[in-house]
GROMACS .gro file of N, CA, C and O in nm:
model
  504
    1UNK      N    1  -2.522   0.483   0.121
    1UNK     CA    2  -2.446   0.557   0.023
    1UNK      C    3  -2.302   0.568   0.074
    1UNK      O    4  -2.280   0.609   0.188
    2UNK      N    5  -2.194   0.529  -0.018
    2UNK     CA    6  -2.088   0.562  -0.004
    2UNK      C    7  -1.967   0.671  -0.097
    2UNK      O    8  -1.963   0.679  -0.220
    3UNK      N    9  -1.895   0.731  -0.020
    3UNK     CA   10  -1.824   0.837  -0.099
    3UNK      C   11  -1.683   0.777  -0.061
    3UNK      O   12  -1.649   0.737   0.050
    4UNK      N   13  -1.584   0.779  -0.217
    4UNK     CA   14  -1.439   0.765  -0.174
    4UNK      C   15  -1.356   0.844  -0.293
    4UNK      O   16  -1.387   0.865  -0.411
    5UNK      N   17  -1.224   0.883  -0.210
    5UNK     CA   18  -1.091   0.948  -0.275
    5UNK      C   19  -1.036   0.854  -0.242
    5UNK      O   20  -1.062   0.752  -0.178
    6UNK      N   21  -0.896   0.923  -0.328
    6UNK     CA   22  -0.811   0.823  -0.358
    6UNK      C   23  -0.667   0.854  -0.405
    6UNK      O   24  -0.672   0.938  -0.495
    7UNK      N   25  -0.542   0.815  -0.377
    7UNK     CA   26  -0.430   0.904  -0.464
    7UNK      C   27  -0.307   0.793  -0.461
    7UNK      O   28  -0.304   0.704  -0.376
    8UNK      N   29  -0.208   0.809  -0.564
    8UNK     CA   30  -0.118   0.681  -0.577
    8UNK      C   31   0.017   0.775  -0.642
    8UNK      O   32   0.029   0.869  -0.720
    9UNK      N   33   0.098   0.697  -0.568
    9UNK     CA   34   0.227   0.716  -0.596
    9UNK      C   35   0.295   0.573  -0.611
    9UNK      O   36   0.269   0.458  -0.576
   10UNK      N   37   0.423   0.653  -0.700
   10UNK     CA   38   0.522   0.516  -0.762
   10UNK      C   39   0.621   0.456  -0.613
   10UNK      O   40   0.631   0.523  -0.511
   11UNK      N   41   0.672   0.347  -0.627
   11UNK     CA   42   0.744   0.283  -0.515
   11UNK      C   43   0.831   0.210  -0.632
   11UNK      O   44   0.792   0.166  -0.740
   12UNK      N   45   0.982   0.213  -0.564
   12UNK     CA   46   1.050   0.121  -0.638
   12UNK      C   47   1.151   0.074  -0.509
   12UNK      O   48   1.225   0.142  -0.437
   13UNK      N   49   1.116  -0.097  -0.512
   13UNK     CA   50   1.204  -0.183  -0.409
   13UNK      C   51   1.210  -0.309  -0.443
   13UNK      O   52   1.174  -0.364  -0.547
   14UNK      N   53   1.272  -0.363  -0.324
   14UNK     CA   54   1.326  -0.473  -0.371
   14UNK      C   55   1.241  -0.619  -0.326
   14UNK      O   56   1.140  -0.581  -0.267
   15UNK      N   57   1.243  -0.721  -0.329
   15UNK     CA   58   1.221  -0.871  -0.306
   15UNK      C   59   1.219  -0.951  -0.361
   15UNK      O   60   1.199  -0.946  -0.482
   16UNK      N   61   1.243  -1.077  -0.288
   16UNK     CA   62   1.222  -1.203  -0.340
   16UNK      C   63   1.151  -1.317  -0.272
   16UNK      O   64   1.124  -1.338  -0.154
   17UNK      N   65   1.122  -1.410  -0.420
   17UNK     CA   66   1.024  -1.486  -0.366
   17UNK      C   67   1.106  -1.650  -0.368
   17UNK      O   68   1.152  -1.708  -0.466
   18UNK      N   69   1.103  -1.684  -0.258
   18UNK     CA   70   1.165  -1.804  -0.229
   18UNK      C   71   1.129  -1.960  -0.342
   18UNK      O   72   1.185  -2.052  -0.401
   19UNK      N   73   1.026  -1.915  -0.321
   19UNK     CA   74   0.919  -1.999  -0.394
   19UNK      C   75   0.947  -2.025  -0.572
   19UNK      O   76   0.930  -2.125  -0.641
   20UNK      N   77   1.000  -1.881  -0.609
   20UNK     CA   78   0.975  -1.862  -0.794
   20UNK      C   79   1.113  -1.944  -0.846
   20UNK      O   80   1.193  -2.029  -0.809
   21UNK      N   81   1.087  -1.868  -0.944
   21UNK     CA   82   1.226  -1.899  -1.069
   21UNK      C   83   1.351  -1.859  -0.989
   21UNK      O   84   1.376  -1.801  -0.883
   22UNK      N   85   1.409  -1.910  -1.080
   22UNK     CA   86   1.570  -1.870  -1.024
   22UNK      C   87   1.594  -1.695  -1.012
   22UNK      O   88   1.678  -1.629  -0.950
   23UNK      N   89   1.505  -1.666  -1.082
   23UNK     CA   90   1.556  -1.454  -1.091
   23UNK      C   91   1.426  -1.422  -0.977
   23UNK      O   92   1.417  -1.313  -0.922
   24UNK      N   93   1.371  -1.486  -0.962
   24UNK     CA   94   1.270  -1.458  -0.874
   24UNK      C   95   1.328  -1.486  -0.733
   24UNK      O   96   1.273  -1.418  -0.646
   25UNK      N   97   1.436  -1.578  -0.684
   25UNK     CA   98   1.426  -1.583  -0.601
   25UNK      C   99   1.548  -1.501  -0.556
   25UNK      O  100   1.569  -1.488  -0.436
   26UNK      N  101   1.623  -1.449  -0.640
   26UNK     CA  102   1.713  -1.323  -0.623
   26UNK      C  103   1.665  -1.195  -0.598
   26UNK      O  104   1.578  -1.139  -0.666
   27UNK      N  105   1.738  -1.133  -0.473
   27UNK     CA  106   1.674  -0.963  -0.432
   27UNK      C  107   1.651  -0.905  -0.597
   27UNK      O  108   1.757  -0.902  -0.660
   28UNK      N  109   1.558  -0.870  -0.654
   28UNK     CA  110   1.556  -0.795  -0.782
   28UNK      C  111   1.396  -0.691  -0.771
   28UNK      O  112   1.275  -0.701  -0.752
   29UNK      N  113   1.485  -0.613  -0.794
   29UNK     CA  114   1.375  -0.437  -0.780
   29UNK      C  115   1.200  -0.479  -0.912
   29UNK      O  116   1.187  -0.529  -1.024
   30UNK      N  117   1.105  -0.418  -0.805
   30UNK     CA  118   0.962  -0.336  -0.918
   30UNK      C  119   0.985  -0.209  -0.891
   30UNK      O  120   1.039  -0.152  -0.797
   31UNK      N  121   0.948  -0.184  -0.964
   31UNK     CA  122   0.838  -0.044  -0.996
   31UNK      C  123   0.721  -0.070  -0.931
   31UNK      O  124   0.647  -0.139  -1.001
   32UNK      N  125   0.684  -0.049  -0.848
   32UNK     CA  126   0.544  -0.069  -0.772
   32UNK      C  127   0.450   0.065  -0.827
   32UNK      O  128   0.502   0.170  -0.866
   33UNK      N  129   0.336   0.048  -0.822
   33UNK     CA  130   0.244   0.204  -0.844
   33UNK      C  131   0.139   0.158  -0.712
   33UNK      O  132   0.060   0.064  -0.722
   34UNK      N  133   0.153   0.242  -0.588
   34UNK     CA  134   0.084   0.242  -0.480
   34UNK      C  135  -0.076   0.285  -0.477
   34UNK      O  136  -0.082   0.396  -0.530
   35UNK      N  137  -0.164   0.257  -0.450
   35UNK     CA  138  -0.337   0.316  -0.458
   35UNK      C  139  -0.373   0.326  -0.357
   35UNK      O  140  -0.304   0.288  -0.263
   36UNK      N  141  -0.468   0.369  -0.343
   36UNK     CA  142  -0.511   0.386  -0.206
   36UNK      C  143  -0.643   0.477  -0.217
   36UNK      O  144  -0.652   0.580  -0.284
   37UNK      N  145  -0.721   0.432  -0.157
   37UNK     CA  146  -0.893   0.466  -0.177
   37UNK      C  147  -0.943   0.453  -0.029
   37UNK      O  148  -0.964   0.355   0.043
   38UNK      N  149  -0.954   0.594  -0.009
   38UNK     CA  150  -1.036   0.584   0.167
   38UNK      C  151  -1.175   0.603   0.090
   38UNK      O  152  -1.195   0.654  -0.020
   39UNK      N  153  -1.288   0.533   0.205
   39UNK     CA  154  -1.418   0.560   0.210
   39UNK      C  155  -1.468   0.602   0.310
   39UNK      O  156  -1.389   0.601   0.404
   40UNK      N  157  -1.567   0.641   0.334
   40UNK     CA  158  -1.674   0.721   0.400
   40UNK      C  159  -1.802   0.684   0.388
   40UNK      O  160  -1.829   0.631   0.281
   41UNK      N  161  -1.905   0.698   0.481
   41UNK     CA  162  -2.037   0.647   0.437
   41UNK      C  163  -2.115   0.767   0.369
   41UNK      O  164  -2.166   0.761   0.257
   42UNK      N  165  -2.115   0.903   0.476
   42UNK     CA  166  -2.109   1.015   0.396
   42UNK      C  167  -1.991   1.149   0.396
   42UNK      O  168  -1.869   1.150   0.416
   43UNK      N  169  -2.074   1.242   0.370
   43UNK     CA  170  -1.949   1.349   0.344
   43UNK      C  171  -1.929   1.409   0.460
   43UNK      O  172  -2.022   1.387   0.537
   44UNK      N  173  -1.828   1.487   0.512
   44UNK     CA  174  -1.816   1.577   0.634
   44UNK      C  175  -1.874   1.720   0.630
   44UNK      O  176  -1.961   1.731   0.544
   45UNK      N  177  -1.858   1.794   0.677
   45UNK     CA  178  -1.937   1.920   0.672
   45UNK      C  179  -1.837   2.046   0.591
   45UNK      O  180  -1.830   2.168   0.601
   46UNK      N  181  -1.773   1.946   0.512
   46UNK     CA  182  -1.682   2.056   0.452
   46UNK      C  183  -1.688   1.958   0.297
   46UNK      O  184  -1.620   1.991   0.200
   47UNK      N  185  -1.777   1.842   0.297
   47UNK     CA  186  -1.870   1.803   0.198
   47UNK      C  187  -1.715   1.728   0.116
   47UNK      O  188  -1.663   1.758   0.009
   48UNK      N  189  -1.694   1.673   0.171
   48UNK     CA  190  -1.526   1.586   0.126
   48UNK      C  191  -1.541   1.445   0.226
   48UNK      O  192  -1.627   1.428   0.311
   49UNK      N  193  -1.436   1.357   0.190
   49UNK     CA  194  -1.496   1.276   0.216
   49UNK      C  195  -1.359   1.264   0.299
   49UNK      O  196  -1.369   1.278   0.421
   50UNK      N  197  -1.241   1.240   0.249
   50UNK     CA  198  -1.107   1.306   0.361
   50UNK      C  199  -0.990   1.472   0.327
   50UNK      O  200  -0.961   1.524   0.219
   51UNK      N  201  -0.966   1.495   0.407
   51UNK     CA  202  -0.848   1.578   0.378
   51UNK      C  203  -0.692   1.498   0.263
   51UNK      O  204  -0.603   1.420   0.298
   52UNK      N  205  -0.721   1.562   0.127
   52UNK     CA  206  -0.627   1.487   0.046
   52UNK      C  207  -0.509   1.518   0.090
   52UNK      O  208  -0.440   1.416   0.100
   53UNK      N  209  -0.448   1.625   0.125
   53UNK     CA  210  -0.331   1.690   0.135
   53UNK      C  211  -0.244   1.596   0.263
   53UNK      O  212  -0.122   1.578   0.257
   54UNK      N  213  -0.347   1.534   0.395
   54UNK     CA  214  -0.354   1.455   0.462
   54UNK      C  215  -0.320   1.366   0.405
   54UNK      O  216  -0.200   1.370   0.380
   55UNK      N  217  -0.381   1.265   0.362
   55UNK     CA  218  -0.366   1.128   0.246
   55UNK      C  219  -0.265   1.112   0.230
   55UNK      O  220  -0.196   1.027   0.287
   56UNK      N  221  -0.213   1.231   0.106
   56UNK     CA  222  -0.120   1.236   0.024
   56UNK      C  223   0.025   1.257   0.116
   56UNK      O  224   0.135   1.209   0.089
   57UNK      N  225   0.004   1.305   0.180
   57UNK     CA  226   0.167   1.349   0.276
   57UNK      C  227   0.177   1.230   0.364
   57UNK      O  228   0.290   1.204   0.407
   58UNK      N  229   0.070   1.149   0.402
   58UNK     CA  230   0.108   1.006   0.504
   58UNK      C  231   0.148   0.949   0.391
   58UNK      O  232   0.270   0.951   0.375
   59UNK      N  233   0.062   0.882   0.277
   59UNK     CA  234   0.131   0.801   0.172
   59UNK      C  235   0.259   0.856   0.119
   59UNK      O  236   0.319   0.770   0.054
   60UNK      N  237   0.304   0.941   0.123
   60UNK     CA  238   0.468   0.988   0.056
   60UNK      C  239   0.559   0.972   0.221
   60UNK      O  240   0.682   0.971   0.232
   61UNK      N  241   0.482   0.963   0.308
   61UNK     CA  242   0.623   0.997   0.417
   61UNK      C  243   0.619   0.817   0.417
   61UNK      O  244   0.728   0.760   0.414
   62UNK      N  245   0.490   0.732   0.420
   62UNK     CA  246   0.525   0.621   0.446
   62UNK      C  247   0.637   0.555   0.361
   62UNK      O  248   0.737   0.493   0.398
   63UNK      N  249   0.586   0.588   0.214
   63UNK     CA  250   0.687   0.512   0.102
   63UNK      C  251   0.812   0.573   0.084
   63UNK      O  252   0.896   0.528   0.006
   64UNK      N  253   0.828   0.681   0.156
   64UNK     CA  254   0.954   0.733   0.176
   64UNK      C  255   1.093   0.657   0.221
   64UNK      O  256   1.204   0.650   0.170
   65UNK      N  257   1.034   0.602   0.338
   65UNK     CA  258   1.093   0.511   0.403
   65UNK      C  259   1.145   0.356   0.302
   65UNK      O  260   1.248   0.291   0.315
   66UNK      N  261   1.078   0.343   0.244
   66UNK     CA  262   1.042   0.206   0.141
   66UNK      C  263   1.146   0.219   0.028
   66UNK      O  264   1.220   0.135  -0.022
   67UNK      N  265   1.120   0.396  -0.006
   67UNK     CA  266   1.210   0.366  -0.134
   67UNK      C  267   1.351   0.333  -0.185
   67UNK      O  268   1.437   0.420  -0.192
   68UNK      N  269   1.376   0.198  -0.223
   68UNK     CA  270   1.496   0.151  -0.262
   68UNK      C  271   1.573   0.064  -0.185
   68UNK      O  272   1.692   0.033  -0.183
   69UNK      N  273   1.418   0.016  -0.088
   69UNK     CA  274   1.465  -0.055   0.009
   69UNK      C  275   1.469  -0.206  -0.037
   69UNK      O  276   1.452  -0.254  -0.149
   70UNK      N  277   1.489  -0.249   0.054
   70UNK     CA  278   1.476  -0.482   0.057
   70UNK      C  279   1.331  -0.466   0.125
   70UNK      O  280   1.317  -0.407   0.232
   71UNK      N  281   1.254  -0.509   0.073
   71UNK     CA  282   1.140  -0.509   0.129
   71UNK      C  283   1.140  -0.628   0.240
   71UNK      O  284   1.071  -0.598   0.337
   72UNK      N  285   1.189  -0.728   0.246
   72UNK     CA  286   1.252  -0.827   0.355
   72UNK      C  287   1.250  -0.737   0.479
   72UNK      O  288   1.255  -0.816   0.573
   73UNK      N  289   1.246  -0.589   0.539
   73UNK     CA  290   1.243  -0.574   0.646
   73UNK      C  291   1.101  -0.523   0.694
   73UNK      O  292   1.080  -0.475   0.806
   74UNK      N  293   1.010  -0.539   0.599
   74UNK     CA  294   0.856  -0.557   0.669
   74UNK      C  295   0.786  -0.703   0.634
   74UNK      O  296   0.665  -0.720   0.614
   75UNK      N  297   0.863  -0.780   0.631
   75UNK     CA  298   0.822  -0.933   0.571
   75UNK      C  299   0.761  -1.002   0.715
   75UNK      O  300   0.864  -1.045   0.767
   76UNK      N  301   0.675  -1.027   0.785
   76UNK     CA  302   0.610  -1.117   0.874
   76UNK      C  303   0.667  -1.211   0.900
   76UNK      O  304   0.763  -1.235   0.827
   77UNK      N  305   0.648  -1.277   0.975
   77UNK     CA  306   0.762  -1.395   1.043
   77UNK      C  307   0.732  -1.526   0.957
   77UNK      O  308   0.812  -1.586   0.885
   78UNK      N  309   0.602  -1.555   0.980
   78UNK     CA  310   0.554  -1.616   0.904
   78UNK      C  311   0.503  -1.662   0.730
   78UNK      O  312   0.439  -1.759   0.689
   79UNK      N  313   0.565  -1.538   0.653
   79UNK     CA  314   0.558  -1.515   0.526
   79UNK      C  315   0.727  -1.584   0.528
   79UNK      O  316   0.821  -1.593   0.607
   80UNK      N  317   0.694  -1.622   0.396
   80UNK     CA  318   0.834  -1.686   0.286
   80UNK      C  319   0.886  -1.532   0.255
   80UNK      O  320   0.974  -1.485   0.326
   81UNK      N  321   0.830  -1.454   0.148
   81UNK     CA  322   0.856  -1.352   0.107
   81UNK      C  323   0.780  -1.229   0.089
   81UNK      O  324   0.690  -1.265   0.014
   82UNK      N  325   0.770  -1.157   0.103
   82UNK     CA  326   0.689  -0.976   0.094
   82UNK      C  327   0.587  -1.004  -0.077
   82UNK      O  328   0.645  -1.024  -0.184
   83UNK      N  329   0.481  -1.000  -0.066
   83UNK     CA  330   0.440  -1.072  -0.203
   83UNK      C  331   0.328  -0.919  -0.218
   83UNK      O  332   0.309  -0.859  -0.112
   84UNK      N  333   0.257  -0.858  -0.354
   84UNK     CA  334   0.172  -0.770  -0.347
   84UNK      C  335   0.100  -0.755  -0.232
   84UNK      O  336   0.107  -0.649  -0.171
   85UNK      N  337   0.009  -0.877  -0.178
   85UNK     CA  338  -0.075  -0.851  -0.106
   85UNK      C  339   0.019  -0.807   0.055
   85UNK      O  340  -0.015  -0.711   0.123
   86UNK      N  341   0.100  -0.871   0.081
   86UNK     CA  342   0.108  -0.835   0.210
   86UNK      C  343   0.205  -0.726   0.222
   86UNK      O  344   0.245  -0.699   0.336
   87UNK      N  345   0.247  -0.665   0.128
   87UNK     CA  346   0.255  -0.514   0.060
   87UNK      C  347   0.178  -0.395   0.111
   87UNK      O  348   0.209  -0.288   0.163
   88UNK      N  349   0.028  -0.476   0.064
   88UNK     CA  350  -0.082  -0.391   0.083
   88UNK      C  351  -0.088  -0.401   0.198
   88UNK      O  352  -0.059  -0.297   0.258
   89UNK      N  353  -0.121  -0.506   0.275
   89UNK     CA  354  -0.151  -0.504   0.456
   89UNK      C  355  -0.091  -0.424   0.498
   89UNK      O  356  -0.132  -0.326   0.560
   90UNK      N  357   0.017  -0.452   0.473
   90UNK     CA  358   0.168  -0.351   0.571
   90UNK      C  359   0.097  -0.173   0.533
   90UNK      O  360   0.079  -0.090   0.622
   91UNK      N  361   0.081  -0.160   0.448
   91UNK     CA  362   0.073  -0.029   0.399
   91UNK      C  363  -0.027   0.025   0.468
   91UNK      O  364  -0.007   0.128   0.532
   92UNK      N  365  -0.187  -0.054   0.463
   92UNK     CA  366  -0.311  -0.044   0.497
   92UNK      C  367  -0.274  -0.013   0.723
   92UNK      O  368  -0.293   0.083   0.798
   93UNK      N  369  -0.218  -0.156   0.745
   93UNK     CA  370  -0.123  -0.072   0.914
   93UNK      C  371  -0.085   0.054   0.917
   93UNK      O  372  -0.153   0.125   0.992
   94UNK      N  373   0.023   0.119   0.846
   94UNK     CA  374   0.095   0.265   0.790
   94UNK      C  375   0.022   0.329   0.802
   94UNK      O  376   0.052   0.433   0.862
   95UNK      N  377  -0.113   0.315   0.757
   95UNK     CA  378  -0.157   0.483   0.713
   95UNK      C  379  -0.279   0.453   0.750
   95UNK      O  380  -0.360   0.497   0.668
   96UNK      N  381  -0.337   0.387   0.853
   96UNK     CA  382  -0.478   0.395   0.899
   96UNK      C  383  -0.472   0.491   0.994
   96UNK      O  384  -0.580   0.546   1.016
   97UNK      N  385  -0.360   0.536   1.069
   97UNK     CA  386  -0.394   0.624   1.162
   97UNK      C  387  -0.456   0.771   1.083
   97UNK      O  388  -0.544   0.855   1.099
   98UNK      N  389  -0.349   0.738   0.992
   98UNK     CA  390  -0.361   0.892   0.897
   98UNK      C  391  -0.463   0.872   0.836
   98UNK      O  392  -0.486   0.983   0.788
   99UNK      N  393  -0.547   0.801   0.803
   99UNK     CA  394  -0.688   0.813   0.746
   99UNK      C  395  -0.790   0.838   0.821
   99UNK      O  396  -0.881   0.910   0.783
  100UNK      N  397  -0.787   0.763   0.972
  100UNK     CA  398  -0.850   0.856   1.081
  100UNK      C  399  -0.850   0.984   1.086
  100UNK      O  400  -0.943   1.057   1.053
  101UNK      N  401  -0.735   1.020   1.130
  101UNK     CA  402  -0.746   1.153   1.082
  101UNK      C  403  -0.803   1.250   0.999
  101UNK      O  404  -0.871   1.352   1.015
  102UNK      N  405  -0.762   1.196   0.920
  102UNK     CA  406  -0.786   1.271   0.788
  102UNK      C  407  -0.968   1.264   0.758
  102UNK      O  408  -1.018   1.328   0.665
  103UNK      N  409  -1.035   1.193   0.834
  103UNK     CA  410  -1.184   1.161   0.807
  103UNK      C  411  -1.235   1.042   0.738
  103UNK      O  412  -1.357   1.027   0.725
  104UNK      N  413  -1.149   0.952   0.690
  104UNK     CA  414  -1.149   0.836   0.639
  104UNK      C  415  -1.228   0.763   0.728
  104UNK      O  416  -1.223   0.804   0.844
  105UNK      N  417  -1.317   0.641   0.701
  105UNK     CA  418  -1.349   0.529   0.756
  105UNK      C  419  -1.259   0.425   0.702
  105UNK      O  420  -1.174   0.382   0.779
  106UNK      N  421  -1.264   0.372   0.565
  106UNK     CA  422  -1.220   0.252   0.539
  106UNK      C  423  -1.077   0.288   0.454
  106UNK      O  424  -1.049   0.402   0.416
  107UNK      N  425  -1.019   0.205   0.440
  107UNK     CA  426  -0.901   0.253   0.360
  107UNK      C  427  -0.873   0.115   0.257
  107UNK      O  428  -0.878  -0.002   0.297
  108UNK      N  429  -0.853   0.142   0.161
  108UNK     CA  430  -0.857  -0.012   0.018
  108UNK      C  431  -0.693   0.037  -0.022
  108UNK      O  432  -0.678   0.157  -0.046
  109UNK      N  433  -0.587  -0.040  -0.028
  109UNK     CA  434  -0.426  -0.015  -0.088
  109UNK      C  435  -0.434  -0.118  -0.179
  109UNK      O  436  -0.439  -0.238  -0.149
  110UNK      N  437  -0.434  -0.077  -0.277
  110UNK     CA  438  -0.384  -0.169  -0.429
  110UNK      C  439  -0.247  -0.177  -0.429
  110UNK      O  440  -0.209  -0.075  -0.372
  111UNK      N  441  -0.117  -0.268  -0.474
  111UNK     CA  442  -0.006  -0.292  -0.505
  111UNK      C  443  -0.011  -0.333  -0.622
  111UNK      O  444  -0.040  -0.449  -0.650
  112UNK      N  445   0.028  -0.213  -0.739
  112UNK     CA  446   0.074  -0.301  -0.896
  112UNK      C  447   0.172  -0.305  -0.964
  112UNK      O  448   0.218  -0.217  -1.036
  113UNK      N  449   0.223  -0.444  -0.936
  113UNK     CA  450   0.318  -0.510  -0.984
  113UNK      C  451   0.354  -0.486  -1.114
  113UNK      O  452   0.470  -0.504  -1.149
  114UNK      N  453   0.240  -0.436  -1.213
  114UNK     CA  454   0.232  -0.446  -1.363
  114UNK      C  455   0.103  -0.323  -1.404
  114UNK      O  456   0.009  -0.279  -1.336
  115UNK      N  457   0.138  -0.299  -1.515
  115UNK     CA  458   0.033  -0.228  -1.561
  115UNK      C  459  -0.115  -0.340  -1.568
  115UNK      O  460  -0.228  -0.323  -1.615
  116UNK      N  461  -0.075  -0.408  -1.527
  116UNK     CA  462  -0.198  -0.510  -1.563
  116UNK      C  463  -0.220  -0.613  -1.427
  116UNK      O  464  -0.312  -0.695  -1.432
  117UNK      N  465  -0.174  -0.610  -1.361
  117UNK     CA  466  -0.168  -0.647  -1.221
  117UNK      C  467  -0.148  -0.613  -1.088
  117UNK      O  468  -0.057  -0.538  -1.051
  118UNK      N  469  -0.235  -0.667  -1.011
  118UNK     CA  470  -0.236  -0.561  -0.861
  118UNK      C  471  -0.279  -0.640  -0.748
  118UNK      O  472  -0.375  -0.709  -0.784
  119UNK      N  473  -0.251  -0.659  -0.635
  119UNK     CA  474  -0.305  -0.716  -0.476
  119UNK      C  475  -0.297  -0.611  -0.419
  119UNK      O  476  -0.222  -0.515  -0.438
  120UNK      N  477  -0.400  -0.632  -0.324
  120UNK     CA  478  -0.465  -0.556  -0.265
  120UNK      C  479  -0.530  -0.588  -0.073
  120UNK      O  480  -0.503  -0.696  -0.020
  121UNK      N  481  -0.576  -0.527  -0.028
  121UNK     CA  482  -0.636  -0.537   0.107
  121UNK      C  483  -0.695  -0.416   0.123
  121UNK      O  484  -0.659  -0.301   0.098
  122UNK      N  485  -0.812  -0.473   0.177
  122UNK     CA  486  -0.942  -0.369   0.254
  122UNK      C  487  -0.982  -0.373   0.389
  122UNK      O  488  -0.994  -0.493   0.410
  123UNK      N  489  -1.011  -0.309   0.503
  123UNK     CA  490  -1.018  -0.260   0.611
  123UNK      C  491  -1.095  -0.147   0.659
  123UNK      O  492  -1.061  -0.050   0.590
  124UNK      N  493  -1.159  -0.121   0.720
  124UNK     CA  494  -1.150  -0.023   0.833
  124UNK      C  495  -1.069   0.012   0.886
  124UNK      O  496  -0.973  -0.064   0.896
  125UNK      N  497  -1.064   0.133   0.942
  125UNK     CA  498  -0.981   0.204   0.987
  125UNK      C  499  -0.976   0.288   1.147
  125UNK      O  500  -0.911   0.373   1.207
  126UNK      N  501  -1.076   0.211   1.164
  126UNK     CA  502  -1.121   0.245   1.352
  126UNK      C  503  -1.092   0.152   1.429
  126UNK      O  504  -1.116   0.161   1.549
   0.00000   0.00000   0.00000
């Protein structure tokens, strides 16, 4: 049996993709909507599965940092450009400590690009 929370905030930054169209490959801003879903196998003794208030204050101090930024300065050496998914990785690094904490086992970060689109990465968090 598994139990999970979950909480999302907006991100707005910048990148480009080397790869796309001509406007694509110009620095040009999303609207990102951030997710994030810790799991647990079961509940803690306070019958929750993490501390939200926890959650919620690592995910706002992390994207704090982010907002209105070039996303180019968490881009991997090896990446062309900062793309949803490795969005999510970076993020899923960020805030695993704080999901430890907080009582989390696994932690899932969605990145959506669109009301209709999203990348993502899943992990553990130990």
């Amino acid at each position: 049996m598994s139990f999970e929370v979950g909480a999302s905030r907006p991100l707005r930054a910048l990148h480009r993709l080397p790869w796309g169209t001509e406007a694509e490959r110009q620095p040009h801003a999303h609207d990102y909507r951030i997710e994030v879903v810790v799991g647990r196998e079961g509940l803690d003794d306070r019958g929750v599965v993490c501390d939200l208030d926890v959650l919620g204050a690592g995910l706002q101090e992390v994207l704090g940092r982010l907002e209105g930024q070039d996303l180019d300065q968490i881009r991997p050496p090896e990446a062309d450009g900062v793309t949803v998914e490795i969005l999510a990785c970076w993020l899923h690094g960020e805030l695993a400590a704080v999901v430890r904490r907080a009582g989390g086992q696994t932690l899932a970060v969605r990145v959506w690009e669109a009301a209709d689109a999203f990348g993502g990465y899943r992990a553990p968090v130990g």
